[in-house]
Amino acid sequence: MTPRQQQAQAFYAARDKRTAQYGAEEGALNRPIVLSVDEVTAADRPAQVAILALVDMLFRVHRKVRLDLPDVTMATGERLEDVAIAAAFAIDPFQRPKGLPVDGEVRLHLTTTGSSEAADVMGTWNGGRAEVHIRGAGPLGAEAARHSANAGHTDVLGAATTACLVAAAAFAMVHGREPTPAAINLLTRTSGIGAGTDSAIGPLDVGNVDVIGGGAVGHALTYWANVFGVIGTWNVIDGDDAEIHNTNRCAGMTVADAGWPNGVPVGVARKKAETAARNNGSRATTAWFHELPAERPRPDLLLVLANEHGVRDAVAQRGEPLLLHATTSANWTAELHRHIPGRDDCPACRLPTKTQASFACSEGHADPTDGQSGDAALPFLSAASGLLLCAALLDLRTDRHLLEGRDNHWLAHLELPLGSPIQSAIHRGTTCVHHLPPRARKTIQAAQPRRWDHIDDLT
Ligand SMILES: [Zn+2]
């Protein structure tokens, strides 16, 4: 073995602990994959977004990924392939994305202009509807997307969702599983024939946002937020250092960020808050939420993407009119959570930690997730979680369907099983002991009024 091969071995051993905990097998991660897109599709921004997102996801897990991209120049003036290859090397310096084709490649292909019989996994989209086809078989209602050539340059939701589906299908396929063709819409949180083409375009305009937690979902959120664009000041709050095993799933995080430039542990790690914030030009606060001064100004919106230091209890007691967050689970799901005091339970009741008494305020047909499950995850799960949350923020600014109805917990099943890949659940807040009473909330809100306080009046 050459010294460089030894470095690669040490790199994968250190990086892929959490991937292995999720059940990934070494042999499967070494199966060759090729990612391609047809030239007409690649000319539009949605496809470019999908390709770059797939590069970000695939190279964090799979070890032999080949890129077969057309010569396309993006609006930034850069060549798509150049950007993709630079991103790939920053994530995994040991791969050869421009290598020659090899036998037995799993073929991933994106197109909105036709079909590809040769592809093992084909991704396509129409508006907010994303589809993944498996070996030529499409999901129910697939004909709707087949005519969806060139939906425009700004509507990227469906393409972004397709990237998550294709990465999920690729992971299943290298492990010898046969994923089910699927269609989902993360804006309307629908699937199959019911997944229409409704979509929403950026920017995300929900005011000043505190993003509590710069983990995998926090990175995914800011990664997609950068794709949609943001109005307002976002602040990512996390005291942790980036570690090499975080690069298996944190979108935008490079091995150099984790102190492993060129795949060797000779550098200095950055803070996770900084790498997550860098994705979309947010501010970074490199401290834990519970260490921050109590008198700091209220944001317009708090997104709770961490579970350490009792943060879910702490935010539930801040008198906010609305809390949103997203999680991944050990059961191949990406999940969106809504918490409106007086109607819904709180984040601490939804996801109790092991050391905490269990409050019996969660119900519904979905299995509440294990509080430890965020420790092991795969990039497409985190990516889909962050994208679900982005779609919710787009909806909050426009139609506000998110605020209607009893459903307050939505799950996307990225294992792509038979049956509906999107489910929802209801968790009532009747026994939650964390949310403040209405009068206490109103006092806090009146002292520093913010953008979404009126939601508290709707309950
Ligand atoms: Zn509670």
Short mmCIF file of C-alpha atoms and ligand atoms in Angstrom, two decimals:
data_model
loop_
_atom_site.label_atom_id
_atom_site.label_comp_id
_atom_site.label_asym_id
_atom_site.label_seq_id
_atom_site.Cartn_x
_atom_site.Cartn_y
_atom_site.Cartn_z
CA MET A 1 0.00 0.00 0.00
CA THR A 2 1.35 3.44 -0.89
CA PRO A 3 1.58 6.15 1.76
CA ARG A 4 -1.32 7.96 0.09
CA GLN A 5 -3.42 4.80 0.18
CA GLN A 6 -2.65 4.49 3.88
CA GLN A 7 -3.82 8.07 4.35
CA ALA A 8 -7.04 7.24 2.53
CA GLN A 9 -7.63 4.26 4.78
CA ALA A 10 -7.12 6.37 7.90
CA PHE A 11 -9.35 9.10 6.48
CA TYR A 12 -12.28 6.79 5.74
CA ALA A 13 -11.91 5.03 9.11
CA ALA A 14 -12.16 8.37 10.91
CA ARG A 15 -14.83 9.95 8.72
CA ASP A 16 -17.25 7.08 8.27
CA LYS A 17 -17.97 6.02 11.86
CA ARG A 18 -21.46 7.52 11.84
CA THR A 19 -22.16 6.23 8.33
CA ALA A 20 -21.29 2.71 9.52
CA GLN A 21 -23.48 3.17 12.60
CA TYR A 22 -26.34 3.79 10.24
CA GLY A 23 -25.77 0.36 8.72
CA ALA A 24 -23.60 1.21 5.73
CA GLU A 25 -21.32 -1.57 4.54
CA GLU A 26 -17.75 -0.95 3.40
CA GLY A 27 -18.17 -2.97 0.20
CA ALA A 28 -21.29 -1.04 -0.71
CA LEU A 29 -19.58 2.33 -0.19
CA ASN A 30 -16.90 1.20 -2.65
CA ARG A 31 -19.34 0.36 -5.43
CA PRO A 32 -18.75 2.73 -8.36
CA ILE A 33 -21.37 5.35 -9.13
CA VAL A 34 -21.66 7.71 -12.09
CA LEU A 35 -23.70 10.91 -11.99
CA SER A 36 -24.85 12.48 -15.25
CA VAL A 37 -27.30 15.05 -16.59
CA ASP A 38 -28.32 15.77 -20.16
CA GLU A 39 -27.08 18.97 -21.74
CA VAL A 40 -30.47 20.65 -22.23
CA THR A 41 -31.53 20.03 -18.63
CA ALA A 42 -28.15 21.13 -17.29
CA ALA A 43 -28.46 24.53 -18.94
CA ASP A 44 -31.03 25.63 -16.34
CA ARG A 45 -30.28 26.59 -12.77
CA PRO A 46 -32.56 23.99 -11.09
CA ALA A 47 -30.52 21.16 -12.61
CA GLN A 48 -27.28 22.86 -11.59
CA VAL A 49 -28.59 23.15 -8.04
CA ALA A 50 -29.50 19.45 -8.07
CA ILE A 51 -26.12 18.37 -9.47
CA LEU A 52 -24.12 20.38 -6.92
CA ALA A 53 -26.32 19.14 -4.07
CA LEU A 54 -25.82 15.56 -5.26
CA VAL A 55 -22.06 16.10 -5.37
CA ASP A 56 -22.24 17.41 -1.80
CA MET A 57 -24.21 14.35 -0.65
CA LEU A 58 -22.64 11.53 -2.67
CA PHE A 59 -18.99 12.32 -1.98
CA ARG A 60 -19.59 12.28 1.79
CA VAL A 61 -20.59 8.61 1.68
CA HIS A 62 -19.64 6.85 -1.55
CA ARG A 63 -15.93 6.39 -2.34
CA LYS A 64 -15.97 5.91 -6.10
CA VAL A 65 -18.13 8.59 -7.66
CA ARG A 66 -17.57 9.61 -11.26
CA LEU A 67 -19.01 12.80 -12.72
CA ASP A 68 -20.12 12.82 -16.36
CA LEU A 69 -21.27 16.41 -16.82
CA PRO A 70 -21.86 18.41 -20.02
CA ASP A 71 -19.93 21.57 -20.76
CA VAL A 72 -22.29 24.10 -19.21
CA THR A 73 -21.52 27.58 -17.90
CA MET A 74 -23.54 28.77 -14.93
CA ALA A 75 -24.91 32.28 -14.35
CA THR A 76 -21.87 32.97 -12.16
CA GLY A 77 -19.62 32.52 -15.21
CA GLU A 78 -18.13 29.32 -13.79
CA ARG A 79 -18.28 25.95 -15.52
CA LEU A 80 -20.60 23.53 -13.74
CA GLU A 81 -18.05 20.74 -13.92
CA ASP A 82 -15.27 22.89 -12.45
CA VAL A 83 -17.42 23.87 -9.48
CA ALA A 84 -18.58 20.29 -8.97
CA ILE A 85 -15.06 18.85 -9.05
CA ALA A 86 -13.70 21.48 -6.67
CA ALA A 87 -16.55 20.73 -4.25
CA ALA A 88 -15.92 16.99 -4.54
CA PHE A 89 -12.20 17.31 -3.72
CA ALA A 90 -12.93 19.57 -0.75
CA ILE A 91 -15.19 16.83 0.66
CA ASP A 92 -13.11 13.77 -0.26
CA PRO A 93 -9.59 14.43 -1.63
CA PHE A 94 -9.02 10.73 -2.33
CA GLN A 95 -11.52 10.32 -5.16
CA ARG A 96 -11.12 10.65 -8.92
CA PRO A 97 -14.36 12.22 -10.15
CA LYS A 98 -12.95 12.51 -13.68
CA GLY A 99 -11.79 8.91 -13.86
CA LEU A 100 -12.68 6.52 -16.69
CA PRO A 101 -15.91 4.50 -16.71
CA VAL A 102 -15.66 1.11 -15.01
CA ASP A 103 -17.84 -1.99 -15.17
CA GLY A 104 -20.77 -2.21 -12.82
CA GLU A 105 -21.32 1.47 -12.18
CA VAL A 106 -24.63 2.43 -10.60
CA ARG A 107 -25.92 5.04 -13.05
CA LEU A 108 -27.64 8.15 -11.70
CA HIS A 109 -29.13 10.51 -14.28
CA LEU A 110 -31.05 13.77 -14.12
CA THR A 111 -33.32 14.91 -16.91
CA THR A 112 -36.44 16.99 -17.39
CA THR A 113 -36.58 16.55 -21.12
CA GLY A 114 -37.07 12.85 -21.61
CA SER A 115 -36.41 9.54 -20.02
CA SER A 116 -33.32 7.46 -19.62
CA GLU A 117 -33.75 3.71 -19.97
CA ALA A 118 -30.10 3.11 -19.17
CA ALA A 119 -30.15 4.80 -15.78
CA ASP A 120 -30.54 2.77 -12.61
CA VAL A 121 -31.84 5.88 -10.87
CA MET A 122 -33.39 8.75 -12.83
CA GLY A 123 -34.35 12.02 -11.19
CA THR A 124 -36.81 14.50 -12.68
CA TRP A 125 -39.02 17.32 -11.41
CA ASN A 126 -41.82 19.68 -12.32
CA GLY A 127 -42.33 22.72 -10.10
CA GLY A 128 -42.18 21.52 -6.50
CA ARG A 129 -42.83 17.91 -7.48
CA ALA A 130 -39.76 15.67 -7.38
CA GLU A 131 -39.61 12.19 -8.86
CA VAL A 132 -37.19 9.32 -8.69
CA HIS A 133 -37.51 6.52 -11.25
CA ILE A 134 -35.89 3.13 -10.72
CA ARG A 135 -34.62 1.20 -13.75
CA GLY A 136 -37.16 2.86 -16.02
CA ALA A 137 -40.13 2.51 -13.65
CA GLY A 138 -41.69 5.78 -12.51
CA PRO A 139 -43.98 6.62 -9.60
CA LEU A 140 -47.75 7.10 -9.85
CA GLY A 141 -48.58 10.21 -11.84
CA ALA A 142 -45.19 10.20 -13.51
CA GLU A 143 -46.60 11.37 -16.83
CA ALA A 144 -47.22 14.78 -15.28
CA ALA A 145 -43.53 15.38 -14.98
CA ARG A 146 -42.58 13.99 -18.32
CA HIS A 147 -43.69 17.15 -20.11
CA SER A 148 -41.99 19.51 -17.72
CA ALA A 149 -39.15 20.78 -19.85
CA ASN A 150 -37.45 23.90 -18.57
CA ALA A 151 -39.73 25.14 -15.84
CA GLY A 152 -37.54 28.20 -15.43
CA HIS A 153 -34.46 29.41 -13.65
CA THR A 154 -35.89 30.41 -10.31
CA ASP A 155 -38.06 27.48 -9.27
CA VAL A 156 -35.54 25.13 -7.68
CA LEU A 157 -37.60 23.36 -5.01
CA GLY A 158 -38.45 20.28 -7.06
CA ALA A 159 -34.90 19.92 -8.36
CA ALA A 160 -33.47 20.24 -4.85
CA THR A 161 -35.90 17.60 -3.59
CA THR A 162 -35.00 15.33 -6.50
CA ALA A 163 -31.35 15.49 -5.43
CA CYS A 164 -32.30 14.11 -1.99
CA LEU A 165 -34.38 11.31 -3.55
CA VAL A 166 -31.65 10.32 -6.00
CA ALA A 167 -29.01 10.22 -3.25
CA ALA A 168 -31.32 8.11 -1.10
CA ALA A 169 -32.03 5.71 -3.97
CA ALA A 170 -28.31 5.44 -4.77
CA PHE A 171 -27.49 4.51 -1.18
CA ALA A 172 -30.19 1.84 -1.16
CA MET A 173 -29.06 0.45 -4.48
CA VAL A 174 -25.38 0.04 -3.63
CA HIS A 175 -26.55 -1.89 -0.57
CA GLY A 176 -28.48 -4.30 -2.78
CA ARG A 177 -31.89 -2.93 -1.89
CA GLU A 178 -34.50 -2.07 -4.48
CA PRO A 179 -35.98 1.35 -3.68
CA THR A 180 -39.54 2.13 -4.74
CA PRO A 181 -40.08 4.83 -7.39
CA ALA A 182 -41.38 7.90 -5.60
CA ALA A 183 -42.83 11.37 -6.12
CA ILE A 184 -42.96 13.93 -3.34
CA ASN A 185 -43.61 17.63 -2.88
CA LEU A 186 -41.98 19.07 0.23
CA LEU A 187 -43.93 22.33 0.08
CA THR A 188 -47.36 20.70 0.24
CA ARG A 189 -45.91 17.66 2.01
CA THR A 190 -47.66 15.26 -0.33
CA SER A 191 -46.59 12.17 -2.23
CA GLY A 192 -47.48 9.92 -5.11
CA ILE A 193 -50.27 11.02 -7.40
CA GLY A 194 -51.20 13.69 -4.84
CA ALA A 195 -47.82 15.38 -5.10
CA GLY A 196 -48.73 18.29 -7.33
CA THR A 197 -46.47 20.83 -8.93
CA ASP A 198 -47.16 23.63 -6.40
CA SER A 199 -43.91 25.37 -5.64
CA ALA A 200 -42.49 28.45 -4.01
CA ILE A 201 -39.49 30.52 -4.88
CA GLY A 202 -37.15 32.44 -2.64
CA PRO A 203 -35.92 34.46 -1.03
CA LEU A 204 -36.66 33.17 2.45
CA ASP A 205 -38.17 36.23 4.10
CA VAL A 206 -39.13 35.45 7.69
CA GLY A 207 -37.21 38.16 9.53
CA ASN A 208 -34.18 37.79 11.75
CA VAL A 209 -33.60 34.14 12.57
CA ASP A 210 -31.68 32.40 15.33
CA VAL A 211 -30.54 29.00 14.10
CA ILE A 212 -29.76 27.09 17.29
CA GLY A 213 -27.40 24.27 16.38
CA GLY A 214 -24.79 23.98 13.62
CA GLY A 215 -25.08 20.22 13.19
CA ALA A 216 -26.08 18.32 10.09
CA VAL A 217 -29.59 19.77 9.84
CA GLY A 218 -28.26 23.27 10.54
CA HIS A 219 -25.74 22.90 7.73
CA ALA A 220 -28.43 21.58 5.40
CA LEU A 221 -30.71 24.47 6.28
CA THR A 222 -28.12 27.13 5.50
CA TYR A 223 -26.99 25.24 2.39
CA TRP A 224 -30.53 25.35 0.95
CA ALA A 225 -31.17 28.85 2.32
CA ASN A 226 -28.27 30.00 0.17
CA VAL A 227 -29.89 28.36 -2.86
CA PHE A 228 -33.20 30.18 -2.22
CA GLY A 229 -31.65 33.40 -0.95
CA VAL A 230 -32.38 35.08 2.38
CA ILE A 231 -33.75 38.44 3.50
CA GLY A 232 -33.01 39.29 7.13
CA THR A 233 -30.14 38.48 9.45
CA TRP A 234 -29.57 34.86 10.34
CA ASN A 235 -27.38 33.85 13.26
CA VAL A 236 -26.07 30.29 13.69
CA ILE A 237 -25.41 29.45 17.35
CA ASP A 238 -23.17 26.49 18.24
CA GLY A 239 -20.08 26.05 20.42
CA ASP A 240 -18.83 22.82 18.83
CA ASP A 241 -15.72 22.29 16.72
CA ALA A 242 -16.09 20.64 13.32
CA GLU A 243 -14.80 17.07 13.49
CA ILE A 244 -13.89 14.77 10.65
CA HIS A 245 -16.80 12.41 11.35
CA ASN A 246 -19.17 15.41 10.90
CA THR A 247 -18.06 15.69 7.27
CA ASN A 248 -20.03 12.52 6.47
CA ARG A 249 -23.22 14.58 6.42
CA CYS A 250 -22.76 18.34 7.04
CA ALA A 251 -23.54 20.12 3.76
CA GLY A 252 -20.88 22.62 2.78
CA MET A 253 -18.39 21.43 5.41
CA THR A 254 -14.98 20.53 3.98
CA VAL A 255 -12.31 18.23 5.35
CA ALA A 256 -10.09 21.30 5.82
CA ASP A 257 -12.83 22.76 8.08
CA ALA A 258 -12.46 19.68 10.28
CA GLY A 259 -8.68 20.10 10.47
CA TRP A 260 -7.93 17.50 7.76
CA PRO A 261 -6.69 19.53 4.76
CA ASN A 262 -6.13 17.23 1.78
CA GLY A 263 -7.46 14.37 3.93
CA VAL A 264 -4.65 14.45 6.51
CA PRO A 265 -5.12 15.51 10.18
CA VAL A 266 -2.58 18.32 10.26
CA GLY A 267 -4.86 21.38 10.37
CA VAL A 268 -6.92 23.36 12.84
CA ALA A 269 -10.66 22.77 13.06
CA ARG A 270 -13.18 25.58 12.61
CA LYS A 271 -16.32 25.97 14.66
CA LYS A 272 -19.46 24.35 13.31
CA ALA A 273 -21.31 27.63 13.73
CA GLU A 274 -18.82 29.22 11.33
CA THR A 275 -19.04 26.53 8.66
CA ALA A 276 -22.83 26.41 8.80
CA ALA A 277 -23.04 30.22 8.71
CA ARG A 278 -20.63 30.38 5.76
CA ASN A 279 -23.10 28.43 3.61
CA ASN A 280 -25.42 31.43 3.31
CA GLY A 281 -23.57 34.38 4.76
CA SER A 282 -25.18 34.10 8.20
CA ARG A 283 -23.57 35.39 11.34
CA ALA A 284 -21.91 32.83 13.60
CA THR A 285 -22.09 32.77 17.38
CA THR A 286 -19.50 30.28 18.61
CA ALA A 287 -21.06 29.60 21.98
CA TRP A 288 -23.85 27.40 23.26
CA PHE A 289 -27.33 28.85 23.40
CA HIS A 290 -27.53 28.46 27.20
CA GLU A 291 -24.32 30.50 27.57
CA LEU A 292 -25.75 33.53 25.79
CA PRO A 293 -26.92 36.52 27.85
CA ALA A 294 -30.60 36.29 28.72
CA GLU A 295 -31.14 39.92 27.70
CA ARG A 296 -30.06 39.44 24.08
CA PRO A 297 -32.71 40.70 21.64
CA ARG A 298 -35.52 38.41 20.55
CA PRO A 299 -35.21 37.17 16.99
CA ASP A 300 -38.28 37.03 14.77
CA LEU A 301 -37.99 33.27 14.58
CA LEU A 302 -36.15 30.57 16.54
CA LEU A 303 -35.21 27.35 14.75
CA VAL A 304 -34.22 24.69 17.28
CA LEU A 305 -31.83 22.33 15.53
CA ALA A 306 -29.89 21.07 18.56
CA ASN A 307 -30.72 18.89 21.51
CA GLU A 308 -27.77 19.37 23.84
CA HIS A 309 -27.82 21.22 27.16
CA GLY A 310 -31.58 21.01 27.52
CA VAL A 311 -32.07 23.50 24.71
CA ARG A 312 -35.46 22.11 23.73
CA ASP A 313 -36.83 22.77 27.23
CA ALA A 314 -35.18 26.17 27.34
CA VAL A 315 -36.64 27.47 24.09
CA ALA A 316 -40.10 26.12 24.94
CA GLN A 317 -40.11 28.45 27.94
CA ARG A 318 -39.17 31.61 26.08
CA GLY A 319 -42.73 32.63 25.24
CA GLU A 320 -42.27 32.42 21.47
CA PRO A 321 -45.43 32.32 19.32
CA LEU A 322 -44.02 29.67 17.00
CA LEU A 323 -41.14 27.20 17.10
CA LEU A 324 -40.12 25.21 14.06
CA HIS A 325 -37.49 22.55 13.74
CA ALA A 326 -36.43 19.59 11.69
CA THR A 327 -34.76 16.32 12.58
CA THR A 328 -33.55 13.05 11.17
CA SER A 329 -34.26 9.70 12.77
CA ALA A 330 -32.75 6.26 12.98
CA ASN A 331 -35.67 5.10 10.83
CA TRP A 332 -34.65 6.74 7.54
CA THR A 333 -36.90 9.73 8.01
CA ALA A 334 -36.47 13.46 7.61
CA GLU A 335 -38.98 15.26 9.82
CA LEU A 336 -40.51 18.71 10.19
CA HIS A 337 -41.99 19.83 13.52
CA ARG A 338 -44.37 22.70 14.28
CA HIS A 339 -44.94 23.98 17.81
CA ILE A 340 -47.58 26.66 18.44
CA PRO A 341 -48.23 27.08 22.17
CA GLY A 342 -51.82 26.32 23.13
CA ARG A 343 -52.27 24.01 20.14
CA ASP A 344 -49.18 21.85 19.83
CA ASP A 345 -46.81 20.21 22.27
CA CYS A 346 -43.31 21.68 22.64
CA PRO A 347 -39.95 20.48 21.26
CA ALA A 348 -39.00 18.93 24.61
CA CYS A 349 -42.22 16.90 24.75
CA ARG A 350 -41.90 15.90 21.09
CA LEU A 351 -38.35 14.62 21.45
CA PRO A 352 -37.66 13.79 25.08
CA THR A 353 -34.04 13.17 25.97
CA LYS A 354 -33.06 10.05 27.85
CA THR A 355 -32.16 11.85 31.05
CA GLN A 356 -35.49 13.63 31.18
CA ALA A 357 -38.78 12.46 32.59
CA SER A 358 -41.06 11.37 29.79
CA PHE A 359 -44.12 13.56 29.45
CA ALA A 360 -47.00 11.78 27.88
CA CYS A 361 -48.06 14.56 25.57
CA SER A 362 -47.12 13.06 22.28
CA GLU A 363 -49.52 10.99 20.30
CA GLY A 364 -50.27 10.20 16.73
CA HIS A 365 -49.56 7.34 14.43
CA ALA A 366 -45.97 8.30 13.72
CA ASP A 367 -43.41 6.82 16.01
CA PRO A 368 -41.78 9.61 18.06
CA THR A 369 -38.11 9.61 17.38
CA ASP A 370 -35.27 8.61 19.59
CA GLY A 371 -33.50 11.62 21.05
CA GLN A 372 -30.10 10.08 20.28
CA SER A 373 -30.88 9.39 16.67
CA GLY A 374 -29.29 12.57 15.36
CA ASP A 375 -25.86 11.16 16.18
CA ALA A 376 -25.96 8.80 13.24
CA ALA A 377 -27.35 10.02 9.99
CA LEU A 378 -26.72 10.12 6.29
CA PRO A 379 -26.39 13.22 4.13
CA PHE A 380 -29.64 12.82 2.21
CA LEU A 381 -31.60 12.56 5.48
CA SER A 382 -30.11 15.79 6.84
CA ALA A 383 -30.49 17.44 3.44
CA ALA A 384 -34.16 16.52 3.20
CA SER A 385 -34.74 17.77 6.76
CA GLY A 386 -33.16 21.12 6.00
CA LEU A 387 -35.12 21.36 2.77
CA LEU A 388 -38.42 20.54 4.51
CA LEU A 389 -37.70 23.39 6.90
CA CYS A 390 -36.80 25.76 4.06
CA ALA A 391 -40.06 24.85 2.29
CA ALA A 392 -41.92 25.57 5.54
CA LEU A 393 -40.28 29.00 5.74
CA LEU A 394 -41.26 29.72 2.13
CA ASP A 395 -44.84 28.72 2.99
CA LEU A 396 -44.84 30.80 6.19
CA ARG A 397 -44.09 33.89 4.11
CA THR A 398 -46.86 33.21 1.58
CA ASP A 399 -49.78 30.80 2.02
CA ARG A 400 -49.21 29.77 5.64
CA HIS A 401 -50.67 26.31 5.15
CA LEU A 402 -48.15 25.27 7.76
CA LEU A 403 -50.18 27.04 10.43
CA GLU A 404 -53.50 25.46 9.48
CA GLY A 405 -54.94 22.25 10.84
CA ARG A 406 -54.05 19.81 13.55
CA ASP A 407 -51.12 18.13 11.85
CA ASN A 408 -47.86 19.39 13.35
CA HIS A 409 -45.34 16.69 12.50
CA TRP A 410 -44.44 15.57 8.99
CA LEU A 411 -42.14 12.71 7.98
CA ALA A 412 -40.44 11.95 4.67
CA HIS A 413 -39.34 8.31 4.39
CA LEU A 414 -36.06 8.31 2.45
CA GLU A 415 -35.70 4.54 2.60
CA LEU A 416 -38.24 4.74 -0.24
CA PRO A 417 -40.38 1.86 0.96
CA LEU A 418 -43.61 0.63 -0.59
CA GLY A 419 -46.42 2.93 0.44
CA SER A 420 -46.54 6.65 0.99
CA PRO A 421 -43.15 8.27 1.54
CA ILE A 422 -44.80 11.26 3.29
CA GLN A 423 -46.74 10.91 6.53
CA SER A 424 -48.07 13.32 9.11
CA ALA A 425 -49.01 13.13 12.77
CA ILE A 426 -50.75 15.15 15.46
CA HIS A 427 -49.20 15.81 18.88
CA ARG A 428 -51.57 17.67 21.18
CA GLY A 429 -50.18 20.10 23.70
CA THR A 430 -52.69 19.53 26.46
CA THR A 431 -50.22 18.12 28.96
CA CYS A 432 -47.13 20.13 28.00
CA VAL A 433 -45.60 21.72 31.11
CA HIS A 434 -42.96 23.72 29.22
CA HIS A 435 -44.86 26.33 27.20
CA LEU A 436 -45.60 29.44 29.24
CA PRO A 437 -49.23 30.39 29.94
CA PRO A 438 -50.81 32.81 27.42
CA ARG A 439 -50.53 35.87 29.65
CA ALA A 440 -46.82 35.26 30.33
CA ARG A 441 -46.16 34.80 26.62
CA LYS A 442 -47.98 37.99 25.74
CA THR A 443 -45.98 39.96 28.33
CA ILE A 444 -42.70 38.74 26.84
CA GLN A 445 -43.86 39.40 23.29
CA ALA A 446 -45.19 42.89 24.13
CA ALA A 447 -41.83 43.89 25.62
CA GLN A 448 -40.08 43.23 22.28
CA PRO A 449 -42.69 42.77 19.56
CA ARG A 450 -41.61 40.63 16.63
CA ARG A 451 -42.90 39.57 13.27
CA TRP A 452 -44.82 36.39 14.08
CA ASP A 453 -46.36 37.32 17.44
CA HIS A 454 -49.85 37.45 15.91
CA ILE A 455 -49.72 33.67 15.43
CA ASP A 456 -50.21 33.39 19.19
CA ASP A 457 -53.60 35.12 18.77
CA LEU A 458 -54.83 32.47 16.36
CA THR A 459 -54.94 29.72 18.96
ZN ZN B 1 -43.57 20.38 26.56
#
